[in-house]
XYZ file of N, CA, C and O in Angstrom:
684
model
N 106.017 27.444 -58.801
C 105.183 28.320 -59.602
C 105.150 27.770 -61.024
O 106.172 27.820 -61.709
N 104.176 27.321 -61.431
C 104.338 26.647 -62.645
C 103.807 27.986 -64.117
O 103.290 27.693 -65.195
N 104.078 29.013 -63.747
C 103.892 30.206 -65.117
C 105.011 29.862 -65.361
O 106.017 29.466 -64.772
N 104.421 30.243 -67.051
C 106.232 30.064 -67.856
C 107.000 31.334 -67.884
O 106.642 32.422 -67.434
N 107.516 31.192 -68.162
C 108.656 33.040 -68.249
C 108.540 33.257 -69.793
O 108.834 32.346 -70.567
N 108.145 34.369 -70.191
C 108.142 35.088 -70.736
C 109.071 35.356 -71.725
O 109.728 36.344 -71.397
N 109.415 34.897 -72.809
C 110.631 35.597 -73.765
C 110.296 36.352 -74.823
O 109.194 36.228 -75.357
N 111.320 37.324 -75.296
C 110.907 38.439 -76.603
C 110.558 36.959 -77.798
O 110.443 37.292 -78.977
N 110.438 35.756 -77.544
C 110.391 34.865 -78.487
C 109.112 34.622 -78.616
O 108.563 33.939 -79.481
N 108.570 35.286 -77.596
C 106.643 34.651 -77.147
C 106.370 35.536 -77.972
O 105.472 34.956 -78.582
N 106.510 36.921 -78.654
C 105.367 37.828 -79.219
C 106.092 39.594 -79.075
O 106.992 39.931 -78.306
N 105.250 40.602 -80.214
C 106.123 41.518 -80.337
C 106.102 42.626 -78.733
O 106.861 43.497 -78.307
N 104.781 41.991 -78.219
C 104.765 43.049 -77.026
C 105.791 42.779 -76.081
O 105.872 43.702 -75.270
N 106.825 41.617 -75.821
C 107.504 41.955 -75.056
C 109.001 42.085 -75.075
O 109.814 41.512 -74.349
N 109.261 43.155 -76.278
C 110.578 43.060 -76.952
C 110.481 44.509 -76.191
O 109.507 45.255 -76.087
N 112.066 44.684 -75.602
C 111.852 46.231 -74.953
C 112.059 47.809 -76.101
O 112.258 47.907 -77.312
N 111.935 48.568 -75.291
C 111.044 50.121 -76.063
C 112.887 49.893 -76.815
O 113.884 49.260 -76.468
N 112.485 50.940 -78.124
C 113.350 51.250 -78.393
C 113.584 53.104 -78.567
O 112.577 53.466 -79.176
N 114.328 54.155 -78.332
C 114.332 55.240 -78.391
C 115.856 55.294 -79.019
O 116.866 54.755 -78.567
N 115.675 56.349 -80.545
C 116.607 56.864 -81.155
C 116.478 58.249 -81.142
O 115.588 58.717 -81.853
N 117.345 59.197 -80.325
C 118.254 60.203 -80.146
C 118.829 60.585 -81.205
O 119.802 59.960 -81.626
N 118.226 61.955 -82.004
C 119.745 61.853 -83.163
C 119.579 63.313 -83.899
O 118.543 63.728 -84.419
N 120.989 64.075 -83.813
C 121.147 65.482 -83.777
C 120.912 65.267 -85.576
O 121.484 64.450 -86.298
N 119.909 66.271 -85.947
C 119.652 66.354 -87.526
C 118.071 65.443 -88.081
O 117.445 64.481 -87.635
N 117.942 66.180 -89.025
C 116.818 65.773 -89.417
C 117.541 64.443 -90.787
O 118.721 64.104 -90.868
N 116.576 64.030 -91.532
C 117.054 63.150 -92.713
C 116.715 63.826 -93.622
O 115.516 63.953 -93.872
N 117.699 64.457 -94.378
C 117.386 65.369 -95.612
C 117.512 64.593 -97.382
O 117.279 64.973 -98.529
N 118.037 63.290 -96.688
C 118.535 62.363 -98.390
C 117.478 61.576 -98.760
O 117.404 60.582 -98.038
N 116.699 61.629 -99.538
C 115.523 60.971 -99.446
C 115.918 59.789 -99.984
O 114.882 59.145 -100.151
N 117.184 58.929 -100.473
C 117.424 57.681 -100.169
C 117.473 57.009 -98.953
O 116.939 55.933 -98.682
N 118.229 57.803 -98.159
C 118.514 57.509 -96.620
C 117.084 57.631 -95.906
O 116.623 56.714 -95.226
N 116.701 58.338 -96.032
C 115.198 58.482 -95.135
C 114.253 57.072 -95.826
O 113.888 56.290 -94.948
N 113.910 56.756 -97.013
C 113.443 55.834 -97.212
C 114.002 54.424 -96.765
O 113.410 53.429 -97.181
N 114.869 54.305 -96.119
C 115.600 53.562 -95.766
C 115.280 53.322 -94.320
O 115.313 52.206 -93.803
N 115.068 54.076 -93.898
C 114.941 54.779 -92.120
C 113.689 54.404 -92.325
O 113.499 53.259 -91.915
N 112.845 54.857 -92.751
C 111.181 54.879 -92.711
C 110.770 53.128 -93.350
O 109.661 52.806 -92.923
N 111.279 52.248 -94.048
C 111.389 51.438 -94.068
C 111.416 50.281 -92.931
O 110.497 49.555 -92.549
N 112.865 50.350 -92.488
C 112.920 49.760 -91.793
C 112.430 50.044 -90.178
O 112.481 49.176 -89.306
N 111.891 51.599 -89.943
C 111.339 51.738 -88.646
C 109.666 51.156 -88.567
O 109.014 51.013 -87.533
N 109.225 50.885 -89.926
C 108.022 50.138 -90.465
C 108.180 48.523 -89.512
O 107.476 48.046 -88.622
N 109.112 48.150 -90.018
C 109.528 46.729 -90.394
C 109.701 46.787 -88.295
O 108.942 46.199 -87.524
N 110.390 47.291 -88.065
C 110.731 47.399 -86.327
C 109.114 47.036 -85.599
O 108.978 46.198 -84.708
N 107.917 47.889 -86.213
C 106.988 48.051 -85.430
C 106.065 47.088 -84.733
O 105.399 47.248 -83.710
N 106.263 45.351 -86.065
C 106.550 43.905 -86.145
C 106.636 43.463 -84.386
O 105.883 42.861 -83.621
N 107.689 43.983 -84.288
C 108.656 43.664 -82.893
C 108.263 44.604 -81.397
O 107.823 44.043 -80.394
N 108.503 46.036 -81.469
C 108.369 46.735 -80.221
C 108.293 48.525 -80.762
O 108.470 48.990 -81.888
N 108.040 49.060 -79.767
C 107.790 50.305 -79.889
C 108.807 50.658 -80.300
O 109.765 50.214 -79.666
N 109.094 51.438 -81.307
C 110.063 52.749 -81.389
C 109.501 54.463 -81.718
O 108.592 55.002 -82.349
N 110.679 54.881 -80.850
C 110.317 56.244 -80.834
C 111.445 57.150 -81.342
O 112.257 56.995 -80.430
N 111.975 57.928 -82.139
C 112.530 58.631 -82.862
C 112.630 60.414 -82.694
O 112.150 61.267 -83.440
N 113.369 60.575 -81.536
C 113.238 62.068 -81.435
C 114.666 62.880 -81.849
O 115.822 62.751 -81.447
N 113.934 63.925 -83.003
C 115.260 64.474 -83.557
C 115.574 66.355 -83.384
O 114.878 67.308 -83.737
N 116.975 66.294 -82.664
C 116.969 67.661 -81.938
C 117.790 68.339 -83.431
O 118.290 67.893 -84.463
N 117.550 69.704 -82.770
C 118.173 70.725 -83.777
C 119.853 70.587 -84.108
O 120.672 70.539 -83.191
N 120.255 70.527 -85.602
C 121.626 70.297 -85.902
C 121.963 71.700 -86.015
O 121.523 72.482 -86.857
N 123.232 72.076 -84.582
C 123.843 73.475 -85.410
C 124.975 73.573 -86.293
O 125.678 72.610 -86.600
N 125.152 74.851 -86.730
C 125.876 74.556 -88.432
C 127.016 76.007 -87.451
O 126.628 76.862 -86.655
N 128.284 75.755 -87.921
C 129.849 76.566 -88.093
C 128.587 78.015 -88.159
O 127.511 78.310 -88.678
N 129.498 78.495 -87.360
C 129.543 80.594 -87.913
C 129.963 81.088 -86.772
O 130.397 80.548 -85.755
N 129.716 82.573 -87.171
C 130.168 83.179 -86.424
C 130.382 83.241 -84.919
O 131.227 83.651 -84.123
N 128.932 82.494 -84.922
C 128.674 82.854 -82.918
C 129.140 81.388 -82.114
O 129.437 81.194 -80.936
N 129.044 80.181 -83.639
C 129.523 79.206 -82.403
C 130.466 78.585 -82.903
O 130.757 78.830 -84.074
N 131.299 77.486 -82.071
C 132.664 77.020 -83.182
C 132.637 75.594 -82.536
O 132.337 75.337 -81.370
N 132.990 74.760 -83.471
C 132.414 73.309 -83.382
C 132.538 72.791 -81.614
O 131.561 72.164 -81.204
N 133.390 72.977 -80.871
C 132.896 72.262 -79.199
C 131.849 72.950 -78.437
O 131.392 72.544 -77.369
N 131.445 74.181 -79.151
C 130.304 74.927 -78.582
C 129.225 74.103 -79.158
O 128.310 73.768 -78.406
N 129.208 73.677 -80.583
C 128.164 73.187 -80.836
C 128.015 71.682 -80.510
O 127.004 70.995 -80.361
N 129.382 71.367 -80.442
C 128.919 69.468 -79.660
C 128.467 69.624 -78.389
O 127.662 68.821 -77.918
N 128.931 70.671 -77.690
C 128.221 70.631 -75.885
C 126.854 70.892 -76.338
O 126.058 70.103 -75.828
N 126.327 71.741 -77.127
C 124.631 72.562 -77.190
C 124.006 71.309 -77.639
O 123.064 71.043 -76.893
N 124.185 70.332 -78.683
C 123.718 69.555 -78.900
C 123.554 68.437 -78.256
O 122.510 67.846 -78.533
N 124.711 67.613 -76.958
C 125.223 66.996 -75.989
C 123.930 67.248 -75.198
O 123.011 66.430 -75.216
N 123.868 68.595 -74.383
C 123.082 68.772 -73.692
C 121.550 68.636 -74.067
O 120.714 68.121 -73.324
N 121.284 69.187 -75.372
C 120.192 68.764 -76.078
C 119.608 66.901 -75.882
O 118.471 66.464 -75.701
N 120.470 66.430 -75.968
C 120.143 65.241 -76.417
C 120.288 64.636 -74.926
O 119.448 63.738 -74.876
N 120.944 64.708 -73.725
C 120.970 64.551 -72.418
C 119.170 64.821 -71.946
O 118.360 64.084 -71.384
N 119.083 66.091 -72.436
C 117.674 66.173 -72.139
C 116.830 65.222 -72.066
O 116.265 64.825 -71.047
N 116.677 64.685 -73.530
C 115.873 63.541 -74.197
C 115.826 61.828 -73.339
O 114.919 60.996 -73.327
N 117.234 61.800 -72.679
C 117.468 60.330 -72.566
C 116.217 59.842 -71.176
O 116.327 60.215 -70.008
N 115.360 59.159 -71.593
C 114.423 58.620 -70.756
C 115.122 58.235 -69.275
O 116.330 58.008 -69.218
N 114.265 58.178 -68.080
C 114.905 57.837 -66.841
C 115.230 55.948 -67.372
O 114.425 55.316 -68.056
N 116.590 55.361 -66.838
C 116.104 53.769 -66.758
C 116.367 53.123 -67.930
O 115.999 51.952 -68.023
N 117.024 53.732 -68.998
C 117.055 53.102 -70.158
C 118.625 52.575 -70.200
O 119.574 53.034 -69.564
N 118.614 51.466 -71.145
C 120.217 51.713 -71.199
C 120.660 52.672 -71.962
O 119.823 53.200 -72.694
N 121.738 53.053 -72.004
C 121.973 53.736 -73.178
C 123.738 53.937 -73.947
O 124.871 54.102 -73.495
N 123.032 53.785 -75.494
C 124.115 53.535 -76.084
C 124.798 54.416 -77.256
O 124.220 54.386 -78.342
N 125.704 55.019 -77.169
C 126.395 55.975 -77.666
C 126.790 55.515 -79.438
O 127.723 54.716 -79.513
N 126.306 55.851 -80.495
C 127.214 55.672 -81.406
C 128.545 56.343 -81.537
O 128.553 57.554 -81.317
N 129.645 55.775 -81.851
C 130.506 56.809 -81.941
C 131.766 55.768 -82.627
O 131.811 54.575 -82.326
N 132.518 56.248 -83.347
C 133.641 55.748 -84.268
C 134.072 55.094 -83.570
O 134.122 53.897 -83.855
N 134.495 55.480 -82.549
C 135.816 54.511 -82.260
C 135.146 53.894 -80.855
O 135.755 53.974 -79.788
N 134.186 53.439 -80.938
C 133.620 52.844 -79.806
C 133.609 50.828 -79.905
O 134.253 50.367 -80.848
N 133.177 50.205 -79.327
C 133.401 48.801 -79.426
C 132.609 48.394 -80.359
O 131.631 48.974 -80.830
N 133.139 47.170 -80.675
C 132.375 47.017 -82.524
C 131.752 45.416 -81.913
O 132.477 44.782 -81.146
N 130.558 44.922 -82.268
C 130.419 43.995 -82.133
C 129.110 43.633 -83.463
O 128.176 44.366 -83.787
N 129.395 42.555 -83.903
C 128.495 42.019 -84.494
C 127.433 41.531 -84.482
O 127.058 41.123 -83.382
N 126.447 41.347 -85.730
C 124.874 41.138 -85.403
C 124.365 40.494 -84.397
O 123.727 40.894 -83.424
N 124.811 39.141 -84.818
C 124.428 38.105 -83.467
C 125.209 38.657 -81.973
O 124.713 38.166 -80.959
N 126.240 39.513 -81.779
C 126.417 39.820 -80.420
C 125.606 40.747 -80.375
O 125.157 40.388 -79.286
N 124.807 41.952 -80.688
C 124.299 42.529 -80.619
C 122.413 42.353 -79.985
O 121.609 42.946 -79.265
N 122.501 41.283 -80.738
C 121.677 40.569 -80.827
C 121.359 39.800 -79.289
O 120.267 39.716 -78.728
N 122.474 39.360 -78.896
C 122.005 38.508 -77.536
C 121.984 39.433 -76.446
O 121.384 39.362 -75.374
N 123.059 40.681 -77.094
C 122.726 41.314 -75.696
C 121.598 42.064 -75.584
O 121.339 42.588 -74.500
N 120.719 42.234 -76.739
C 119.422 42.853 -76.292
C 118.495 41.985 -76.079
O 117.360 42.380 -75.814
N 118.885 40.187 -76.176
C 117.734 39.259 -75.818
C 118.287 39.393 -73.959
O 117.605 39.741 -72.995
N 119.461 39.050 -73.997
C 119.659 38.828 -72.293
C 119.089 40.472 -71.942
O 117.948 40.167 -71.595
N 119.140 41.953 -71.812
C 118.804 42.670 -71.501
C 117.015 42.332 -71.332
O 116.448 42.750 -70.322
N 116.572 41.897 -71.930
C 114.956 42.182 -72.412
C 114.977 41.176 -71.427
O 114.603 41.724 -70.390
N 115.298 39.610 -71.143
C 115.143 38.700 -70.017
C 115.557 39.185 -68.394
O 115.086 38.943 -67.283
N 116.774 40.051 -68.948
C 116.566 40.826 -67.399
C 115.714 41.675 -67.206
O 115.491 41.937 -66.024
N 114.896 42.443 -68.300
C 113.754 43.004 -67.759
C 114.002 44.684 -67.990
O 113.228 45.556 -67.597
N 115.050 44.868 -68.595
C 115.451 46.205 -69.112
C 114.541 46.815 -70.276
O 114.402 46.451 -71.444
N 113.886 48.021 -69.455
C 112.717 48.629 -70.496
C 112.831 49.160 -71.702
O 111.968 49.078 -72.576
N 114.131 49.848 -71.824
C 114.397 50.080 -72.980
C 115.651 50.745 -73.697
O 116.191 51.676 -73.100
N 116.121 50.376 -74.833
C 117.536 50.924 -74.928
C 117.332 52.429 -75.779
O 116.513 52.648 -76.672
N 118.297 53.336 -75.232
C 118.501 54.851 -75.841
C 119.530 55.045 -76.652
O 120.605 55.394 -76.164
N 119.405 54.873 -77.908
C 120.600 55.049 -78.539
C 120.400 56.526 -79.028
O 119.355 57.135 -79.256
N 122.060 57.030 -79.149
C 122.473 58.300 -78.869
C 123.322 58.411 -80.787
O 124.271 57.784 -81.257
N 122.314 59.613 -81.481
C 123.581 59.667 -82.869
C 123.924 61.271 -83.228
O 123.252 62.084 -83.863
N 124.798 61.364 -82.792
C 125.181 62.659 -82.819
C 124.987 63.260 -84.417
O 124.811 62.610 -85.448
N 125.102 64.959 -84.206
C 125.361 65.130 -85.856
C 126.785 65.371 -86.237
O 127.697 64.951 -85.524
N 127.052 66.180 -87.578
C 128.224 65.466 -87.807
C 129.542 65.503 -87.513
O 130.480 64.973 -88.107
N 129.522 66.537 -86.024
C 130.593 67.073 -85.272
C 130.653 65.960 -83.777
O 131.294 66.191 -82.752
N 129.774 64.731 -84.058
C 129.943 63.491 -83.481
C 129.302 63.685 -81.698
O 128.445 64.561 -81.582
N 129.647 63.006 -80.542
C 129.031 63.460 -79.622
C 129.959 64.125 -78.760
O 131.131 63.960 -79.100
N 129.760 64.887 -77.662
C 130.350 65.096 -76.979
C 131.215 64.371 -75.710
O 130.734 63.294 -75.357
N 132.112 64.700 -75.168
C 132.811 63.366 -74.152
C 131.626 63.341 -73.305
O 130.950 62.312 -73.297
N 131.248 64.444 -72.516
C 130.094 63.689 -71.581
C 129.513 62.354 -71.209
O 129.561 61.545 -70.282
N 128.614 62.609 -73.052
C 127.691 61.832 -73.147
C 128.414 60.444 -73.690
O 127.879 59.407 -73.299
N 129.073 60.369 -74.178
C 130.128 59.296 -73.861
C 130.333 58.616 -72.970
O 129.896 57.496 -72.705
N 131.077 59.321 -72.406
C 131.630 58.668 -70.803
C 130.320 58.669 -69.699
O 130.532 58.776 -68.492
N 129.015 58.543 -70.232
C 127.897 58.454 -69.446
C 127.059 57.241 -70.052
O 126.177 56.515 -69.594
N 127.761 57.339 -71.367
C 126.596 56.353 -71.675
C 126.816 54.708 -71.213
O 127.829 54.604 -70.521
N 126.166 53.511 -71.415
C 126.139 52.278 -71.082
C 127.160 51.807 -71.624
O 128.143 51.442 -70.980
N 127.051 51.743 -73.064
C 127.777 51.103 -73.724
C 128.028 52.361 -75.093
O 127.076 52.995 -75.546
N 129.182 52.504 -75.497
C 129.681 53.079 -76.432
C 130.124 51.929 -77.570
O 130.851 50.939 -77.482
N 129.179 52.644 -78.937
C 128.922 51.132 -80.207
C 129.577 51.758 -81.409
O 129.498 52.984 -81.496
N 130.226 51.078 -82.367
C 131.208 51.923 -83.331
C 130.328 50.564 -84.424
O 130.614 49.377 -84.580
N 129.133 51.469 -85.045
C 129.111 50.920 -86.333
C 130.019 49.957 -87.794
O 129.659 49.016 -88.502
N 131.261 50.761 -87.731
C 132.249 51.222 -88.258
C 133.679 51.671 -88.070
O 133.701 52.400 -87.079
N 134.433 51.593 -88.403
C 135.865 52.296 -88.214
C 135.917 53.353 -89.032
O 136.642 54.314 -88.779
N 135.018 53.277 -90.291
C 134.949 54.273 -91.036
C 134.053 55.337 -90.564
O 133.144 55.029 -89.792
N 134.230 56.726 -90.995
C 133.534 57.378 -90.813
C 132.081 57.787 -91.385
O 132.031 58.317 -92.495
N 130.979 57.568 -90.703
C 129.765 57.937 -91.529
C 128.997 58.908 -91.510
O 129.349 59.751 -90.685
N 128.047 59.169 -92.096
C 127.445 60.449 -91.850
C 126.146 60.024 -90.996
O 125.489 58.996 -91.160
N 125.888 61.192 -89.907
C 124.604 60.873 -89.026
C 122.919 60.214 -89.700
O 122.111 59.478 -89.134
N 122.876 60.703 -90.789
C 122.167 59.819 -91.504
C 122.496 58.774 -91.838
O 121.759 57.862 -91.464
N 123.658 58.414 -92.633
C 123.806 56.552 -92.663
C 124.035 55.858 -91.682
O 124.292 54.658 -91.780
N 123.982 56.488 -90.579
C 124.352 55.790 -89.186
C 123.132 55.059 -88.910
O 122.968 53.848 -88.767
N 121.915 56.469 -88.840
C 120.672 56.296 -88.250
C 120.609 55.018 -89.291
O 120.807 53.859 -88.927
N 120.337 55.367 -90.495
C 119.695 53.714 -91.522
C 120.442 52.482 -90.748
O 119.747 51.543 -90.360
N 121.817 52.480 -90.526
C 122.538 51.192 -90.626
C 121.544 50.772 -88.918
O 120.853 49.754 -88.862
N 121.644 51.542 -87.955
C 121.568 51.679 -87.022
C 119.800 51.101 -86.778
O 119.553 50.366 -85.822
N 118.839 51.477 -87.615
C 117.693 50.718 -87.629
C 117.545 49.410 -88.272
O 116.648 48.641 -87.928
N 118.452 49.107 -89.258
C 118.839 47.580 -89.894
C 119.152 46.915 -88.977
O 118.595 45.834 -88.784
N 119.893 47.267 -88.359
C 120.658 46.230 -87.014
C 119.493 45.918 -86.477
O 118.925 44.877 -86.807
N 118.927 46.833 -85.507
C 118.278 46.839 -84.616
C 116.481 45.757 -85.043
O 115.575 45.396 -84.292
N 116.718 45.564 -86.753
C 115.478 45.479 -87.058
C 115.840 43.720 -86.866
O 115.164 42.958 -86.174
N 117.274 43.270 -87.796
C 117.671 42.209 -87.602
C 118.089 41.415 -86.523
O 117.997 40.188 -86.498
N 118.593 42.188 -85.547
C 118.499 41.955 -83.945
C 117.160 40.943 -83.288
O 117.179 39.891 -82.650
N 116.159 41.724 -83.731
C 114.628 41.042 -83.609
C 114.697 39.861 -84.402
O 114.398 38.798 -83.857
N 115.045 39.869 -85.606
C 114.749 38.632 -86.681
C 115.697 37.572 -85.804
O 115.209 36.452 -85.654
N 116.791 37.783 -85.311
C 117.709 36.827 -84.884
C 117.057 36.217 -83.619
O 116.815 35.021 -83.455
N 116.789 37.310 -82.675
C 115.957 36.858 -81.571
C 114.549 36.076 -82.004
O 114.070 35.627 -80.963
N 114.073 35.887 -82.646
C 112.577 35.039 -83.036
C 113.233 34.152 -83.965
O 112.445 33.346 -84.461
N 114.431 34.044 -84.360
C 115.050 32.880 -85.071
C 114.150 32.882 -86.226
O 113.543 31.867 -86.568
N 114.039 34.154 -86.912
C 113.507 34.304 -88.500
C 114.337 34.503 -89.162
O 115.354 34.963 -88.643
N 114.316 34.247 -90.683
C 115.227 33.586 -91.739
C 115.442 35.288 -92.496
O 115.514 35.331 -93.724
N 115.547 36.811 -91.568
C 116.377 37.657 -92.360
C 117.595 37.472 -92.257
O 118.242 37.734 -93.271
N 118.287 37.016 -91.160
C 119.639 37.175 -91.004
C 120.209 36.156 -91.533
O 119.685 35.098 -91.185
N 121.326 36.026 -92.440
C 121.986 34.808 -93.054
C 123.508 34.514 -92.516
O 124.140 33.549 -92.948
């Protein structure tokens, strides 16, 4: 068969979907310009889609594992059939740009439609969705807030692409 195969290196249509999951809206309008920035800069590359569920807040009626399951389940809802999917969470495996990087070029060559990343709000995710997801990813050792996650979390993902097309953002 003499067709060539296809790589996310040929062009932006065949870089797979991307879907961000993430309990809370962006209320810091540094951080959101940041987000809206770089989900600009993503569009270059492949679809992204950005769906953000309701953050509940301490009181009376619920007490924080009530509100990581309501939100857990919330966001279970959301996760597309077929995607991979990847959990932010502190203490999850840490890997760097360029590893990050190949594993969404080898995913996209195997033909994987699209990755679901999962960002809890700031009572983090629930075990469930944890222990369900693909891969569990720790930004950090430090702790961040669900908004600087989401920013750091679209930087990666934007430079991920630059690395895969072997463009001169990543140094």
């Amino acid at each position: 068969d003499s067709r060539k195969r296809r790589s996310p290196r040929d062009g932006p249509d065949h870089f797979m979907k991307l879907n961000l999951l993430c309990v809370g809206r962006m209320t810091l309008p540094y951080l959101n310009e940041g987000c809206t920035e770089f989900a600009e800069r993503l569009k270059r590359y492949t679809t992204l889609k950005i769906t953000e569920i309701k953050e509940y807040k301490t009181g009376r009626k619920l007490d924080l594992q009530k509100i990581v399951e309501t939100e857990g389940e919330l966001l279970t809802r959301h996760i597309p059939a077929g995607t991979f999917v990847i959990a932010l969470d502190q203490i999850g495996k840490q890997l760097g740009s360029v590893q990050l990087a190949t594993l969404m070029n080898e995913h996209m060559v195997q033909g994987v439609p699209a990755w679901t990343i999962l960002i809890g709000g700031p009572y983090g995710l629930n075990e469930t969705l944890r222990k369900q997801a693909d891969l569990v990813l720790s930004l950090s050792a430090m702790t961040l807030t669900h908004q600087m996650a989401r920013l750091l979390i679209l930087e990666q993902l934007y430079r991920c692409c630059t690395i895969i097309r072997n463009e001169p953002y990543h140094h």
